Coordinates of C-alpha atoms and ligand atoms in Angstrom, one line a residue:
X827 CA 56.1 35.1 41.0
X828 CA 56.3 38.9 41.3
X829 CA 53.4 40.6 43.5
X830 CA 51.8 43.9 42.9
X831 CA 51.6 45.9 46.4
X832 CA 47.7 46.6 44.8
X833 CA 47.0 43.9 42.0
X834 CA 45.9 45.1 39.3
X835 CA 42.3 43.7 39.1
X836 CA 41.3 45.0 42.8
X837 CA 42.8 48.6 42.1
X838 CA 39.3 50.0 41.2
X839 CA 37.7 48.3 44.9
X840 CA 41.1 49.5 46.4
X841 CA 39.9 53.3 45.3
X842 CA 38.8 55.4 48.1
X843 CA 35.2 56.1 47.6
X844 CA 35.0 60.5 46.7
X845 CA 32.2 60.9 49.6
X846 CA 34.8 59.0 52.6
X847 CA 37.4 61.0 50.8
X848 CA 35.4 64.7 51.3
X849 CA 34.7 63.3 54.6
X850 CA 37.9 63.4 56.3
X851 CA 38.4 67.1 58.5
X852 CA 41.6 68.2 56.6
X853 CA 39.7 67.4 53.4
X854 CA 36.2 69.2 55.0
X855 CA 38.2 72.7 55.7
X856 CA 39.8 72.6 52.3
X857 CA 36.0 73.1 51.0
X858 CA 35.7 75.7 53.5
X859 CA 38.4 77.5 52.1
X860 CA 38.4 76.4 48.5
X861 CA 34.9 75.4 47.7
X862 CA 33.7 71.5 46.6
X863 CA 34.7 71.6 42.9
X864 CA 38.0 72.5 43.1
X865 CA 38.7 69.8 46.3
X866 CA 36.4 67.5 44.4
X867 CA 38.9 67.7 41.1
X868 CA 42.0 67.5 43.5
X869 CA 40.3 64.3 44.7
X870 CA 40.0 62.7 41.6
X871 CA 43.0 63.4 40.3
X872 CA 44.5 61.6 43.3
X873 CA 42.0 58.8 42.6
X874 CA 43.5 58.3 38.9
X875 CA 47.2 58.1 40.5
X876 CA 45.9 54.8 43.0
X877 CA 44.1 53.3 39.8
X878 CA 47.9 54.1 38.3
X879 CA 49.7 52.3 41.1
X880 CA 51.1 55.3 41.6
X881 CA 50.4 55.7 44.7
X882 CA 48.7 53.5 47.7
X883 CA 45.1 53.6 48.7
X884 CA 45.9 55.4 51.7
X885 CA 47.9 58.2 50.7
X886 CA 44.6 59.5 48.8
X887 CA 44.1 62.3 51.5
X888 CA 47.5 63.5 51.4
X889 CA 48.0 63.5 47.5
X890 CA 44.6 65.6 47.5
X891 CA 46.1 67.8 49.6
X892 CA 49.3 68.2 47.9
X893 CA 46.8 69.0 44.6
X894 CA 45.1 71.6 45.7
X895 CA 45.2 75.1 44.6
X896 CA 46.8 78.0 46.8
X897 CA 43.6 79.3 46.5
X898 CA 40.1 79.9 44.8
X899 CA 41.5 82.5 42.8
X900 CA 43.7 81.1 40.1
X901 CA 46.0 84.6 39.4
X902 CA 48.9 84.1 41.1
X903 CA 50.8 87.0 42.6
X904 CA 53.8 87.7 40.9
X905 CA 57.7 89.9 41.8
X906 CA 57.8 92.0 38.6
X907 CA 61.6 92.1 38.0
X908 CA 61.4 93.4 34.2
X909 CA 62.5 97.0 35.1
X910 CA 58.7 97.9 33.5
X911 CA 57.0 100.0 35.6
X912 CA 53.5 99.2 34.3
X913 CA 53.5 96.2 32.6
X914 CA 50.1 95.9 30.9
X915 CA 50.8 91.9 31.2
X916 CA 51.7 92.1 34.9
X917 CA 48.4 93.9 35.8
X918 CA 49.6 97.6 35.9
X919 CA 50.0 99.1 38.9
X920 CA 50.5 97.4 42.1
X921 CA 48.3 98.5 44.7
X922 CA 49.6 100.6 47.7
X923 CA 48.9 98.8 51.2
X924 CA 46.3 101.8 51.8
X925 CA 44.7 100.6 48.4
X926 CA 44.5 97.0 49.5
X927 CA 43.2 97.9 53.0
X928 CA 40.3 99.7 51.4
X929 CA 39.5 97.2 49.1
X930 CA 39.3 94.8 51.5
X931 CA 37.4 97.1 53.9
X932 CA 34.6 97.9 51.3
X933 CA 34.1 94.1 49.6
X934 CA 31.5 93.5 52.3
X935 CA 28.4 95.9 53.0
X936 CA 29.4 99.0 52.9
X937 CA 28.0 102.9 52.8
X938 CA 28.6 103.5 48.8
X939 CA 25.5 105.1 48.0
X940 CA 24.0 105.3 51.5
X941 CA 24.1 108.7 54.0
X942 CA 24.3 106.8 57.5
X943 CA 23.5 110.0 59.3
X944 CA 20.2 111.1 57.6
X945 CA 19.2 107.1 56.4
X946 CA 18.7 107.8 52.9
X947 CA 20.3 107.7 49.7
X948 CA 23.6 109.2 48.4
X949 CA 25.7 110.3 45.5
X950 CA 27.9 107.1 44.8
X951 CA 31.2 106.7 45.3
X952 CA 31.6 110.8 46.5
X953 CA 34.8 110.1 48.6
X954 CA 36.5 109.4 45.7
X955 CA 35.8 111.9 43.7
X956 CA 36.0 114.2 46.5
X957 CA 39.7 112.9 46.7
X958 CA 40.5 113.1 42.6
X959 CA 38.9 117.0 42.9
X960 CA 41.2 117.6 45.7
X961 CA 44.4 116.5 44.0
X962 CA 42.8 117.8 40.9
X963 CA 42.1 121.4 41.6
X964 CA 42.3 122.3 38.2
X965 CA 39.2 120.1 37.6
X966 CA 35.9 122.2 38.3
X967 CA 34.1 118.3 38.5
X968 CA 35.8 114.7 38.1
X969 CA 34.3 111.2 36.8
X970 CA 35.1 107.9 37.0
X971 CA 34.4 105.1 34.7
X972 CA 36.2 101.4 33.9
X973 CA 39.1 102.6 32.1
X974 CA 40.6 104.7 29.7
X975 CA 39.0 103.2 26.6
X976 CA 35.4 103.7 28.5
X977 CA 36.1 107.4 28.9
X978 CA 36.4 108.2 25.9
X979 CA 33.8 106.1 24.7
X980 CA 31.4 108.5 27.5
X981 CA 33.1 111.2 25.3
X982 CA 32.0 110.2 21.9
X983 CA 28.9 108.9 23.1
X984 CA 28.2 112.2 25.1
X985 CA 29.8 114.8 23.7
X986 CA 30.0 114.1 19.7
X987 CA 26.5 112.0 19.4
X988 CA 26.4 111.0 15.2
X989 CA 28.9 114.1 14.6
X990 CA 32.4 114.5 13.9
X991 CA 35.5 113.8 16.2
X992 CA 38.5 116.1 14.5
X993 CA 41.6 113.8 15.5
X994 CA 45.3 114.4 13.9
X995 CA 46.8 111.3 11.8
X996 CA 49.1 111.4 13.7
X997 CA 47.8 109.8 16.7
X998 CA 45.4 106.9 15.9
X999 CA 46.6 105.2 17.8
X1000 CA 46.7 101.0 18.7
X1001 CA 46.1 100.5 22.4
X1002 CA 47.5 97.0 23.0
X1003 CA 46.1 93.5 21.6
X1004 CA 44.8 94.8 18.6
X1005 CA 42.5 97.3 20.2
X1006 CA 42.6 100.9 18.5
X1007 CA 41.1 104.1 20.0
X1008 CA 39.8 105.4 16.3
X1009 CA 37.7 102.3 16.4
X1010 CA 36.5 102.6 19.3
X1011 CA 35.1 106.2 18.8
X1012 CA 34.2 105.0 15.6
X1013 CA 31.8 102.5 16.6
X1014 CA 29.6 105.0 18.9
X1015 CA 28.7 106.0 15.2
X1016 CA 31.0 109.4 15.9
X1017 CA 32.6 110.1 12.4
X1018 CA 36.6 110.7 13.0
X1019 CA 37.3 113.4 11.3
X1020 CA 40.9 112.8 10.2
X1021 CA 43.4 115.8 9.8
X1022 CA 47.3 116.1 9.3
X1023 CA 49.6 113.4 8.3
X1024 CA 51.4 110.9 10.7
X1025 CA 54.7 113.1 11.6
X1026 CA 53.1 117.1 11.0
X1027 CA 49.7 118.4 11.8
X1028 CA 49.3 122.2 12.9
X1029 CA 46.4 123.7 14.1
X1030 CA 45.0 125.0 10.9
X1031 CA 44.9 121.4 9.8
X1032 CA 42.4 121.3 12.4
X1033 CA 40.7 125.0 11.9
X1034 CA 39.9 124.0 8.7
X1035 CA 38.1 121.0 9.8
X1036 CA 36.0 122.4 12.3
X1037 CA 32.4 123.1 11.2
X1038 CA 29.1 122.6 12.1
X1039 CA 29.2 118.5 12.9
X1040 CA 32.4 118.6 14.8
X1041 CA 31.3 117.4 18.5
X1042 CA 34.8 117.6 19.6
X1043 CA 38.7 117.9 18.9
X1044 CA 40.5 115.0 20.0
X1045 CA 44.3 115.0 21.2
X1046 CA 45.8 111.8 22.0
X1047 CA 49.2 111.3 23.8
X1048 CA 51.0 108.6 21.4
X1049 CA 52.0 107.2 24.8
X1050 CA 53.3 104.0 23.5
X1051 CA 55.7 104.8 20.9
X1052 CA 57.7 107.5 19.4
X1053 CA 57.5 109.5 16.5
X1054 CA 61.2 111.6 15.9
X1055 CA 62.6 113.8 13.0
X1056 CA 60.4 116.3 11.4
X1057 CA 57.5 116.2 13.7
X1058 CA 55.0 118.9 14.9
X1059 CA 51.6 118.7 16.9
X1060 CA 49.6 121.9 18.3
X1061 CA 50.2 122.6 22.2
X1062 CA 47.1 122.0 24.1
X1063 CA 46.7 125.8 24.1
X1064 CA 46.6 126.1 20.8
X1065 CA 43.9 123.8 20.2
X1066 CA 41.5 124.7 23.1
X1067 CA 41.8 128.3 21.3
X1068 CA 39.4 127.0 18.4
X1069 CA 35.8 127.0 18.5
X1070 CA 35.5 123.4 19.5
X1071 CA 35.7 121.8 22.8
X1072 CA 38.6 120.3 23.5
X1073 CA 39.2 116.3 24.6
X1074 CA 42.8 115.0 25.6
X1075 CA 43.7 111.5 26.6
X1076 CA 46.7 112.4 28.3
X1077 CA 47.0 108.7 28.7
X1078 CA 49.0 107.5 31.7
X1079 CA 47.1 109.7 34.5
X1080 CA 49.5 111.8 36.0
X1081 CA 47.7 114.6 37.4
X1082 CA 50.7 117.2 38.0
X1083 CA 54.3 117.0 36.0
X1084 CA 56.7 115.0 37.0
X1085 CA 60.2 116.3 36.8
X1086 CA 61.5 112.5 35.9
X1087 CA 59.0 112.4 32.8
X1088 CA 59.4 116.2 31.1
X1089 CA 57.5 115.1 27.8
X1090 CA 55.0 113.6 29.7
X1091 CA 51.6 115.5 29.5
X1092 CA 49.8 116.1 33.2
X1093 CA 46.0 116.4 33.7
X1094 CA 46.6 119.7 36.0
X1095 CA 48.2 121.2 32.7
X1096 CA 46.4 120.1 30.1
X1097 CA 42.8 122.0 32.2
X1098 CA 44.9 125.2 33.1
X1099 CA 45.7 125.3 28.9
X1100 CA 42.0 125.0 28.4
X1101 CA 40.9 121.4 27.5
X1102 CA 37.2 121.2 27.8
X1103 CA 37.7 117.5 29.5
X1104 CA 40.9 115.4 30.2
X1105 CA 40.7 111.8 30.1
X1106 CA 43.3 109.4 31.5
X1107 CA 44.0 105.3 33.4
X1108 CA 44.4 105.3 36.9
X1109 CA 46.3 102.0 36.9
X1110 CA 49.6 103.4 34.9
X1111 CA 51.7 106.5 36.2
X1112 CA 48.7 107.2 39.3
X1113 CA 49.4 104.1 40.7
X1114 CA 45.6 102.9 41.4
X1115 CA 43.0 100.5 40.6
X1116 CA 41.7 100.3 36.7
X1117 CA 39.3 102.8 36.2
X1118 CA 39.2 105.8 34.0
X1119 CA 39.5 109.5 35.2
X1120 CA 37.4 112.1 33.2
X1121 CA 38.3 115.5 35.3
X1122 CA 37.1 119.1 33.3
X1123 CA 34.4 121.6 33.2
X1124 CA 31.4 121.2 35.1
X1125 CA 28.7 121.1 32.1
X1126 CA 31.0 118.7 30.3
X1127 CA 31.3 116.3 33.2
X1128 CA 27.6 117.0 34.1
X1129 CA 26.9 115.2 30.7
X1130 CA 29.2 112.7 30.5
X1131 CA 27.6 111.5 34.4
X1132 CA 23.9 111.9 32.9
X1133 CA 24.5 110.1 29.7
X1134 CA 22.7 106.7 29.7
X1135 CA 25.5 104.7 28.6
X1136 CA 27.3 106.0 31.9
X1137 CA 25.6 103.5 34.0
X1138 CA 27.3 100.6 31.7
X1139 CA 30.7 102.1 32.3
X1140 CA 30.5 102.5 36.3
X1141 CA 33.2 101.8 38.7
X1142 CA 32.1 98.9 41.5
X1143 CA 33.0 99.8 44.9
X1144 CA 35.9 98.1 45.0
X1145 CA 37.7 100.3 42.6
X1146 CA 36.2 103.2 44.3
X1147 CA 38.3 102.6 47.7
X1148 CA 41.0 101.7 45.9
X1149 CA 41.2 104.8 44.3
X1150 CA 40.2 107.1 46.9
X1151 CA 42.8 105.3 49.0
X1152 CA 45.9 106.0 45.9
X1153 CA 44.9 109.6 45.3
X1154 CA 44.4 110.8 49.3
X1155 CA 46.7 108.5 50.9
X1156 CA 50.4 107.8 51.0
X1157 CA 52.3 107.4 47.9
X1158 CA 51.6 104.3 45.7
X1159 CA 53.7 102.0 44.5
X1160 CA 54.5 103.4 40.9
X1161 CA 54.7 107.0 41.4
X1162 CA 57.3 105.7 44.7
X1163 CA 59.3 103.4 42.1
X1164 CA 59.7 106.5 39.8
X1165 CA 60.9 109.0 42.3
X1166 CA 63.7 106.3 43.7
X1167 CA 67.4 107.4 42.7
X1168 CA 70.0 104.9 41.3
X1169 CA 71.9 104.6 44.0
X1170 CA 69.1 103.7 45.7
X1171 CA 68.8 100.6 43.8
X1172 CA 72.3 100.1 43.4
X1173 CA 72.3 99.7 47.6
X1174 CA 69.6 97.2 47.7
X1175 CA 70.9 95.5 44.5
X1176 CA 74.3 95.0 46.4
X1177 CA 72.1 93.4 49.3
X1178 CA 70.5 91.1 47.5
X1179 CA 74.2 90.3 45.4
X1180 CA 75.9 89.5 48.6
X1181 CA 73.1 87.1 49.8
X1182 CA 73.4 85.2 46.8
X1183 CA 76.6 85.0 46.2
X1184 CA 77.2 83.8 49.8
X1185 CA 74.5 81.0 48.9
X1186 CA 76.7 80.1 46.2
X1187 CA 75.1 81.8 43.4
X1188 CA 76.8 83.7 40.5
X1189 CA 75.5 86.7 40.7
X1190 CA 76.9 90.2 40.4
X1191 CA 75.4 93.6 40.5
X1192 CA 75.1 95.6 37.3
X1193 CA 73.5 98.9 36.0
X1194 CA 70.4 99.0 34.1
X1195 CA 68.2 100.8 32.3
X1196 CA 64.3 100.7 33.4
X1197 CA 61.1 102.1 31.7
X1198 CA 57.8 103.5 32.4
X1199 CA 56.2 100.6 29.8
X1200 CA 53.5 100.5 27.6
X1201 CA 51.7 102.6 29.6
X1202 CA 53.3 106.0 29.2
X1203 CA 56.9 107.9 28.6
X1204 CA 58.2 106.1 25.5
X1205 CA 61.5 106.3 25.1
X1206 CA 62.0 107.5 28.5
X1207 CA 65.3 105.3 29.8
X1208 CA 65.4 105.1 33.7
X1209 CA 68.0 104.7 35.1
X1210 CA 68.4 101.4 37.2
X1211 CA 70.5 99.0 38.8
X1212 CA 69.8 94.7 38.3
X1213 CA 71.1 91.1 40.0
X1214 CA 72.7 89.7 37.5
X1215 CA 72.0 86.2 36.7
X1216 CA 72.9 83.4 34.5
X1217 CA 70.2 83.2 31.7
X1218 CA 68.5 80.0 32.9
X1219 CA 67.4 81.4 35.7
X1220 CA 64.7 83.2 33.6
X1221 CA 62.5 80.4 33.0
X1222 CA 62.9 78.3 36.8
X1223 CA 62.5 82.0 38.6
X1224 CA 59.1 82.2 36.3
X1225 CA 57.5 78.8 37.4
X1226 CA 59.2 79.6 40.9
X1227 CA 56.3 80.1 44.0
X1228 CA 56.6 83.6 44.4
X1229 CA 57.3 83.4 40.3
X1230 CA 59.9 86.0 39.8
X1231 CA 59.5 87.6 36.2
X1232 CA 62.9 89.3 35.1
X1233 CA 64.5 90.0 31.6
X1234 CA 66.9 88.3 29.1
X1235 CA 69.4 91.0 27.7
X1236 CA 72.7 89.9 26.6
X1237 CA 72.7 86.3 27.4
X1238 CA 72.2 87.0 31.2
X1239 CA 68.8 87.5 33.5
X1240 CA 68.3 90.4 34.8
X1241 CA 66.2 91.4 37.4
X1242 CA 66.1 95.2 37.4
X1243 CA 64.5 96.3 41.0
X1244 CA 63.6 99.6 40.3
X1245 CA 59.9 97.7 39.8
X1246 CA 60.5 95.7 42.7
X1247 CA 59.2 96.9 46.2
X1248 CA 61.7 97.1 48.3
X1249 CA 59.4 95.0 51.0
X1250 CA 60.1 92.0 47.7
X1251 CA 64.0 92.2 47.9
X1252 CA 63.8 89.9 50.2
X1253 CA 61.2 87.0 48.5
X1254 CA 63.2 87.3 45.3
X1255 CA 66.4 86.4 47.4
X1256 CA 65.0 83.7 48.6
X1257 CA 63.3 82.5 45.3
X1258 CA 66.8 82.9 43.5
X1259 CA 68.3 80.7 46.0
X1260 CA 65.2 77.9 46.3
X1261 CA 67.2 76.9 42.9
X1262 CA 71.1 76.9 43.8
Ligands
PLP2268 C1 46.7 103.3 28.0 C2 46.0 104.3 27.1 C3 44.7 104.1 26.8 C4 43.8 102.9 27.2 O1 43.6 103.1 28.6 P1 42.9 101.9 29.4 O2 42.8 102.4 30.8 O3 43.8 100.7 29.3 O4 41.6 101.6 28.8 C5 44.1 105.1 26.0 N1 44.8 106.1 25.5 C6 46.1 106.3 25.8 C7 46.8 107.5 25.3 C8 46.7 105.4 26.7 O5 48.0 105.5 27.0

């Protein structure tokens, strides 16, 4: 007769009871750390593999401990090897270390809203929008709300209350995941005033719309595709010229031009031409935290900040360091990654190569072609420098811990550094070769 180590009719007595289980000290700090529910589902599941025979009563402890989470927070960090600067599905823009050392400095108490010398109330958040005015000259005052899409909501809602928004055809325009910015405004009860057609609108297209409902003119920066051919749109200057204020999304929240990105439009430009109010993300070309800049003249932003709806779209304090730390300290992460040269990359690239290949892995250095993303500059090519990999590596690098995500083009996977930090190199060398 053959003998089960646990027979199968004691298994459930042979089951560690959950309390002795939560009980034991490596168990009791993982709750520290983790909290009860998650340890308590880690527990369980280890349960189900002794009443599976799977494994002995004993090992409970250490299967529970080889099930738990990293940590309480179930986003894992990622090495964003596409070559796409901002990747919407990556979480924008990495922080900068300043950025991270803020945030962490301000999640406990901290002096938001509170003037330690005198004891009493202040303005929220001023050190950041001290900072934006500072790199903002241009800007006679500066807000800050969630994003993008809640700064111009604050514009319709503020600026263009049951009136009409004059916007060209040509850019209504789809955000990502279905969301579109004429709906949006649309659904402040703004009317959108709709001038032009897709490729041509000039500016008496938007003369002739202008009367006396219009709240605002709207110009949005198509920043996520391209329209070529026999195309024309109005220069900022142009427009701010009629009798309308002027709104532009500029989009991707570059506050001076960039030599890298000429089509790109700046914030500092668009005020000097005359816009009334620019609005832009401070997680794409900036660098920073998710939030949304609205920088322009002082009785605009004046009711934009007093408008009730402005206290729904409000930046926590978190954001606020983060923000203040990406516009006053040292360069973030993004902006860094645009302004690195190809051979640059092409010299870490060959680092990483040599690693590898000395690991055993086939991998060989090629030139690439990079891109800003979703977030701004379409149809800008960057150019870059990649590891070469054998296409299977895509998918193991992706469940890898660091996950590395790179690109499939042509059969091979690339991972293009020039959206790498170059602090990563190293953790991706090492993830490649946790698989040779
Ligand atoms: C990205 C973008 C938005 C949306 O910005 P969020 O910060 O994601 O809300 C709006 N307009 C333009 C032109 C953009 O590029």
């Amino acid at each position: 007769m053959t003998e089960d180590r646990h027979p199968t009719g004691d298994q459930r007595r042979l089951v560690p009871r959950t309390d002795d289980v939560l009980a034991q000290p490596d168990i009791r700090a993982a709750v520290q750390r983790l909290g009860r529910g998650l340890v308590k589902q880690a527990v369980s599941d280890a349960q189900e593999l002794v009443r599976r025979q799977e494994i002995a009563p004993d090992g409970v402890v250490a299967a529970t401990l080889a099930g738990l989470p990293r940590s309480a927070n179930s986003l894992r960090p990622v090495v964003n090897a596409t070559g796409v600067l901002v990747h919407t599905n990556l979480g924008r823009a990495p922080l900068s270390d300043a950025a991270v050392t803020a945030v962490t400095e301000a999640a406990g108490h901290t002096d938001i809203e509170f003037d330690l010398a005198e004891g009493s109330r202040s303005p929220r958040g001023r050190g950041a929008l001290d900072g934006l005015r500072t790199a903002l000259p241009e800007a006679a005052d500066v807000h800050v709300v969630n994003n993008n899409a809640a700064a111009l909501l604050l514009c319709a809602l503020a600026l263009a209350p049951g009136q009409e928004i004059v916007v060209s055809r040509g850019e209504l325009v789809e955000i990502g995941d279905g969301f579109r910015i004429p709906d949006l405004l649309a659904a402040t009860g703004a009317h959108l005033h709709e001038v032009g057609t897709t490729n041509r609108t000039t500016v008496e297209d938007y003369r002739a719309a202008i009367g006396p409902r219009t709240g605002f003119v709207l110009k949005v920066h198509p920043s996520n595709f391209l329209v070529t051919g026999f195309t024309s749109a109005p220069a900022v200057a142009e427009l701010a010229a009629l009798p309308a204020p002027l709104v532009v999304d500029i989009g991707s929240g570059l506050l001076t031009a960039h030599s890298a990105l000429p089509d790109e439009p700046d914030a500092a430009s668009s005020l000097r031409a005359g816009a009334a109010v620019v609005t832009a993300s401070a997680d794409k070309l900036l660098g920073g935290p998710q939030a949304g800049l609205l920088a322009g003249g002082e009785s605009w932003i004046h009711r934009l900040r007093r408008h009730p709806a402005a206290r729904a779209l409000r930046v926590d304090k978190l954001t606020l360091a983060a923000l203040e730390a990406t516009v006053r300290g040292p360069i973030a992460r993004v902006p860094a990654a645009l302004n690195t040269s190809r051979d640059e990359l092409r010299r870490r690239v060959l680092a990483v190569v040599d690693t590898l290949v000395t690991a055993g892995v086939e991998a060989h250095s090629v030139d690439s072609i990079a891109a800003v993303g979703g977030g701004g500059a379409p149809g800008v090519e960057l150019p870059s420098a990649a590891v070469s990999l054998p296409a299977r590596y895509a998918e193991v690098l992706r469940r890898g811990d660091p996950p590395v995500v790179g690109r499939v083009e042509d059969g091979r996977c690339l991972l293009d550094l020039r959206s790498v930090d170059p602090d990563e190199d190293q953790l991706l060398t090492e993830a490649v070769r946790a698989w040779t």
